[in-house]
Coordinates of C-alpha atoms in Angstrom, one line a residue:
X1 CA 10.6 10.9 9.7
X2 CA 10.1 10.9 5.9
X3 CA 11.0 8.9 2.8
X4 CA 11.9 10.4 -0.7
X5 CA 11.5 8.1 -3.2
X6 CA 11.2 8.9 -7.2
X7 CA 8.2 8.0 -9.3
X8 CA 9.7 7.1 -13.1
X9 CA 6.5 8.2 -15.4
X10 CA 7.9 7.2 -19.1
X11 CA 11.6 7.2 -18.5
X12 CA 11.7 11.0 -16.5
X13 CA 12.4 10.6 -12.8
X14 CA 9.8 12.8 -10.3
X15 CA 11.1 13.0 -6.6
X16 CA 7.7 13.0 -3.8
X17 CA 8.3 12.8 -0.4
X18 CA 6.2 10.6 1.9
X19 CA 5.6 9.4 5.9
X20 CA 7.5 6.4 6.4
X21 CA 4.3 4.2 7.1
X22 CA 2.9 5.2 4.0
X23 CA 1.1 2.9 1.2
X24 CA 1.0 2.4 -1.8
X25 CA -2.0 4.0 -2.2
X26 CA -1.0 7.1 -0.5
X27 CA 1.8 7.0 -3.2
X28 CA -1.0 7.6 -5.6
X29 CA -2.5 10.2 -4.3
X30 CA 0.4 11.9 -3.4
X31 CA 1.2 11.7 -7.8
X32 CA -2.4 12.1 -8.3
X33 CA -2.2 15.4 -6.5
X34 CA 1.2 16.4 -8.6
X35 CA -0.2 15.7 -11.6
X36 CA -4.0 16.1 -11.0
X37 CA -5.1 13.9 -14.3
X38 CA -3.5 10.6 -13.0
X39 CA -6.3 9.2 -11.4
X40 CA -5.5 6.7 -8.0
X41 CA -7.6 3.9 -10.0
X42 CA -5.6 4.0 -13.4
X43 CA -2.0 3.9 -11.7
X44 CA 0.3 0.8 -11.2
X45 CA 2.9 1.1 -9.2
X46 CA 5.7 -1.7 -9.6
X47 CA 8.8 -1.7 -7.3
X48 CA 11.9 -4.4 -8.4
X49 CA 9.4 -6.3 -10.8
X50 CA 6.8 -6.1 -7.9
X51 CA 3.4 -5.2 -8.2
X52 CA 2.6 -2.4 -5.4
X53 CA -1.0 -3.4 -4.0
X54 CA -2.9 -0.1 -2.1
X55 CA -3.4 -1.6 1.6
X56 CA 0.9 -2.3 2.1
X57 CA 3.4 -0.4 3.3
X58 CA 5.8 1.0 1.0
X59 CA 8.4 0.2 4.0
X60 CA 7.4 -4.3 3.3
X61 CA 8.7 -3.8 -0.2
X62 CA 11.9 -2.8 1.2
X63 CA 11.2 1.1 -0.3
X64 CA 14.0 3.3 1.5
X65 CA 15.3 6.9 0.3
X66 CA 16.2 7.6 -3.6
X67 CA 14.1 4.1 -4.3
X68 CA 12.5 4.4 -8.1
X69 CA 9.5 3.4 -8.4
X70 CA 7.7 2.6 -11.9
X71 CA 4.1 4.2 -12.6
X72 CA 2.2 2.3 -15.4
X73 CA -0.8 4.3 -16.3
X74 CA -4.3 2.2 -17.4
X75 CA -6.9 4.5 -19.8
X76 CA -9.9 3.3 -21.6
X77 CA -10.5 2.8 -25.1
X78 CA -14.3 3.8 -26.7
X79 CA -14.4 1.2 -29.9
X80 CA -17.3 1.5 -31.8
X81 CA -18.6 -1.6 -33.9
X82 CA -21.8 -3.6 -35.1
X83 CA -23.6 -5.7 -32.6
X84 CA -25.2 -9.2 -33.1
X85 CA -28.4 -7.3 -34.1
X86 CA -26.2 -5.1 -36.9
X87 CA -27.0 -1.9 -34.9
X88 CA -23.7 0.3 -34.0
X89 CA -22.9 0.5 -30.8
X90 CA -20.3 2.1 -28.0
X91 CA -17.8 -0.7 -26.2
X92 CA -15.9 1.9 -24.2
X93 CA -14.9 -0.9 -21.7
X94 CA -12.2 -2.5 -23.8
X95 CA -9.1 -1.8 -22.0
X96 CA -5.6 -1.4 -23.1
X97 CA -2.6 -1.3 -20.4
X98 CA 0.2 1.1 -21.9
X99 CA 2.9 2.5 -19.5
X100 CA 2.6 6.3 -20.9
X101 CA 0.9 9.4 -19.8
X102 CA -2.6 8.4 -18.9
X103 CA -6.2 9.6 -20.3
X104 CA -9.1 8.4 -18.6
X105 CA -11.5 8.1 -22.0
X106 CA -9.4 7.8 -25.3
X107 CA -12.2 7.4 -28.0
X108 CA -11.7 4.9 -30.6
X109 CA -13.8 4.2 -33.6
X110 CA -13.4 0.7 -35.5
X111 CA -15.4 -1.3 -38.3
X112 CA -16.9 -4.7 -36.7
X113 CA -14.8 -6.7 -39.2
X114 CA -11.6 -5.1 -37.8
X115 CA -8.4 -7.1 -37.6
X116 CA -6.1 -6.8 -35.0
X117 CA -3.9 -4.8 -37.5
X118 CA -6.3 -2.5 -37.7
X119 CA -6.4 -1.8 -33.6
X120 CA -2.3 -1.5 -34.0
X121 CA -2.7 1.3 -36.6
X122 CA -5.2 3.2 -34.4
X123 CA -3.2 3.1 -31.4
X124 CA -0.2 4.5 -33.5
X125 CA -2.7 7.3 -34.9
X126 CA -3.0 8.4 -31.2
X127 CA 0.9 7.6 -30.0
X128 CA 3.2 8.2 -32.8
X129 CA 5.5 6.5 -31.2
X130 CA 3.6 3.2 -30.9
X131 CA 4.8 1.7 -34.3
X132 CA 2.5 -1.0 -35.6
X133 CA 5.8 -3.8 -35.9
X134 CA 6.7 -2.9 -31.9
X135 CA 3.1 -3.6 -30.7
X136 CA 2.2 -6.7 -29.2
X137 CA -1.2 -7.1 -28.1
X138 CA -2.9 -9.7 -26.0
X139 CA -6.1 -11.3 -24.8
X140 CA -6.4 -13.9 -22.0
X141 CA -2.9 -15.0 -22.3
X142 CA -3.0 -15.5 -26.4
X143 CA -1.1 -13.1 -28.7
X144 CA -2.9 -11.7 -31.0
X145 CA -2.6 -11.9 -34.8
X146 CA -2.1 -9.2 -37.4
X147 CA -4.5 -10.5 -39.5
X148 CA -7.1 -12.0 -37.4
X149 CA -10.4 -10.6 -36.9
X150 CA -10.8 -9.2 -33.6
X151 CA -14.4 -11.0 -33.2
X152 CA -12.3 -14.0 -33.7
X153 CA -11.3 -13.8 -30.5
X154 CA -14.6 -13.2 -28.9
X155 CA -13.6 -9.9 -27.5
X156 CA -17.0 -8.2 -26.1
X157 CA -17.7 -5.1 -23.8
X158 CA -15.3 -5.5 -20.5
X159 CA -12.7 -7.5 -22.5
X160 CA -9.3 -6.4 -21.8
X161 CA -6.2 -5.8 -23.9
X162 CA -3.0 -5.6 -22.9
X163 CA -0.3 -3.9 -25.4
X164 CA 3.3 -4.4 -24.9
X165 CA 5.8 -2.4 -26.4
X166 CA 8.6 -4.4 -28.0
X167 CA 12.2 -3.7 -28.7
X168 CA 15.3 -5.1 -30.4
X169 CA 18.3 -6.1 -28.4
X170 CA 22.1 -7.1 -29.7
X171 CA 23.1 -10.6 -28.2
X172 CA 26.8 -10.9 -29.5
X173 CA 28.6 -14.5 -29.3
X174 CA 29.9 -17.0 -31.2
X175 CA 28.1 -19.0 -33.6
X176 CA 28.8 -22.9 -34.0
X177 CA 31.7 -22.1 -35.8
X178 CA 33.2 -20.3 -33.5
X179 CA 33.0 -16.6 -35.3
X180 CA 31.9 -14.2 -33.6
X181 CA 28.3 -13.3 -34.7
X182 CA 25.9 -10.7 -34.0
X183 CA 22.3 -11.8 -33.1
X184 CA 19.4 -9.9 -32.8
X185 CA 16.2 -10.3 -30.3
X186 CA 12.5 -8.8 -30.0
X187 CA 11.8 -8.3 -26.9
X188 CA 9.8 -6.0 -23.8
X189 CA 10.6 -4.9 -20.7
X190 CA 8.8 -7.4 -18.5
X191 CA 11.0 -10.4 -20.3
X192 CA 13.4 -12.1 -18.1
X193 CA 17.1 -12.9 -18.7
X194 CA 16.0 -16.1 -19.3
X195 CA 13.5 -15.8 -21.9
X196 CA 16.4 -14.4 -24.5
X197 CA 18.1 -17.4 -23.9
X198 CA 15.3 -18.9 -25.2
X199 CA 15.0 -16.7 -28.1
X200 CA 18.7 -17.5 -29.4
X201 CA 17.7 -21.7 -28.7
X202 CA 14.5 -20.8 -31.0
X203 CA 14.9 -17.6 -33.3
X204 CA 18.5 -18.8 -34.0
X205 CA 19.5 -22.4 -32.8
X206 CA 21.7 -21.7 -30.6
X207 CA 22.7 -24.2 -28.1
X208 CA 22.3 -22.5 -24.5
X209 CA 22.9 -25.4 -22.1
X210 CA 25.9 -23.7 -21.1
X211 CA 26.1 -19.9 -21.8
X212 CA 25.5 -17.4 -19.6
X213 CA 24.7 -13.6 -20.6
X214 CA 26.3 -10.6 -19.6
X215 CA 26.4 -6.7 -19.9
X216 CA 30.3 -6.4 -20.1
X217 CA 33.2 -8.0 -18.1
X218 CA 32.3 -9.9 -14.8
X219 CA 29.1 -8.5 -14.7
X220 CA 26.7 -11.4 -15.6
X221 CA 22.9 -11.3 -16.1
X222 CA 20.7 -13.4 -13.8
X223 CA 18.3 -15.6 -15.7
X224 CA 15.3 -15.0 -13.0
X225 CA 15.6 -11.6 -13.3
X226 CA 13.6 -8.5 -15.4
X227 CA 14.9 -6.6 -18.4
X228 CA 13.9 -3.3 -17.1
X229 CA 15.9 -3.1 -13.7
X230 CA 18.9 -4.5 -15.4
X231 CA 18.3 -1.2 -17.3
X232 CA 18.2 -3.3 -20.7
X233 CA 16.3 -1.5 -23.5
X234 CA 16.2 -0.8 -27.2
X235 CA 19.8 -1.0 -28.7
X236 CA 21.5 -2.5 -25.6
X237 CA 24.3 -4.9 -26.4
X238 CA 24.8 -8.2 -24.6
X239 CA 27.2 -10.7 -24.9
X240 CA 28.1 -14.7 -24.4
X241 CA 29.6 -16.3 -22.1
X242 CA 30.3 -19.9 -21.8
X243 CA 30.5 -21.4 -18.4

């Protein structure tokens, strides 16, 4: 007996066919040996907001035929800067996590008195598509600041980055005067319902004691539950409704 699953690598589905007691690990190598240059260590595999860890079987998580399955791909960035001694040096440690086609040594060549601004605009030099204004980067839980110096935050060799992609989504409802109103939220995939809630309370004072969100009629958003399986994404439209 087998299981056919699909691996989703940046938005393009890619069917593989496995045991049934297989793990995620074996997952990898089975995309490691499709692809050959995405190595087992740099995937991620996440399954219903669920990280895949390498020692379970893809049958726990409830994996059965035509099941997608997100890769997020980890590479390396080399950043080059002034040490405390004012000698240049090689941090090629510093991580950043970005969910796109993976290379294991991206090199990556910054001033020491680089902002975080500055890291934003390289990593749009290399991805095009990574616009500065939809990059969110962070370090131990903090986001960071445009403007703020990346020493500020004490990064140092084996510090790592993660970047999140964000997006705009169209939250349409009434406004306290009862007109219909369109509202507009920044957002990335690994948001839950709930936290746009929170964005209309905060980016637009709303009052959401008693709203609920949905997609379109009768089919209602759950507030635990991820953007990305809910399949909501840049230029998705959601609306209001009052319970």
């Amino acid at each position: 007996m087998t299981l056919k699953v699909k691996v989703v690598i940046d938005g393009t589905r890619f069917p593989i066919e496995l045991p049934n007691d297989a793990t995620a690990q074996h997952l990898k190598e089975a995309v490691h040996r499709m692809f050959n240059f995405y190595a087992v260590e740099n995937q991620e595999l996440l399954f219903n907001g669920l990280l895949l860890l390498n020692y379970i079987t893809l049958e726990t998580y409830e994996v059965v035929d035509d099941s997608e399955i997100i890769l997020q791909i980890f590479f390396t960035v080399g950043i080059i800067g002034k040490n405390p001694d004012g000698q240049y040096q090689r941090y090629e440690t510093l991580k950043v996590k970005v969910a796109v086609d993976g290379t294991t040594m991206i090199p990556m060549e910054l001033p020491d008195d680089a902002t975080v601004k500055d890291l934003k605009e390289a990593v749009h030099d290399m991805f095009t598509s990574f616009s500065v204004e939809n990059q969110e980067l962070l370090f131990n839980g903090l986001i960071l600041k445009n403007n703020t110096k990346l020493a500020s935050y004490r990064l140092v060799s084996d510090s790592e980055i993660t970047l999140r992609l964000l997006f705009t989504i169209v939250i349409i409802g009434k406004n306290p005067d009862g007109q219909y109103q369109r509202y507009e939220v920044r957002a990335h995939r690994n948001n839950y319902v709930g936290d746009l809630k929170l964005k209309l309370s905060e980016d637009h004072g709303l009052d959401i004691t008693n709203i609920r969100l949905q997609m379109g009629p009768e089919s209602y958003l759950l507030d635990h539950t991820l953007l990305w399986p809910n399949r909501i994404s840049s230029g998705t439209r959601i609306y209001i409704a009052e319970e």
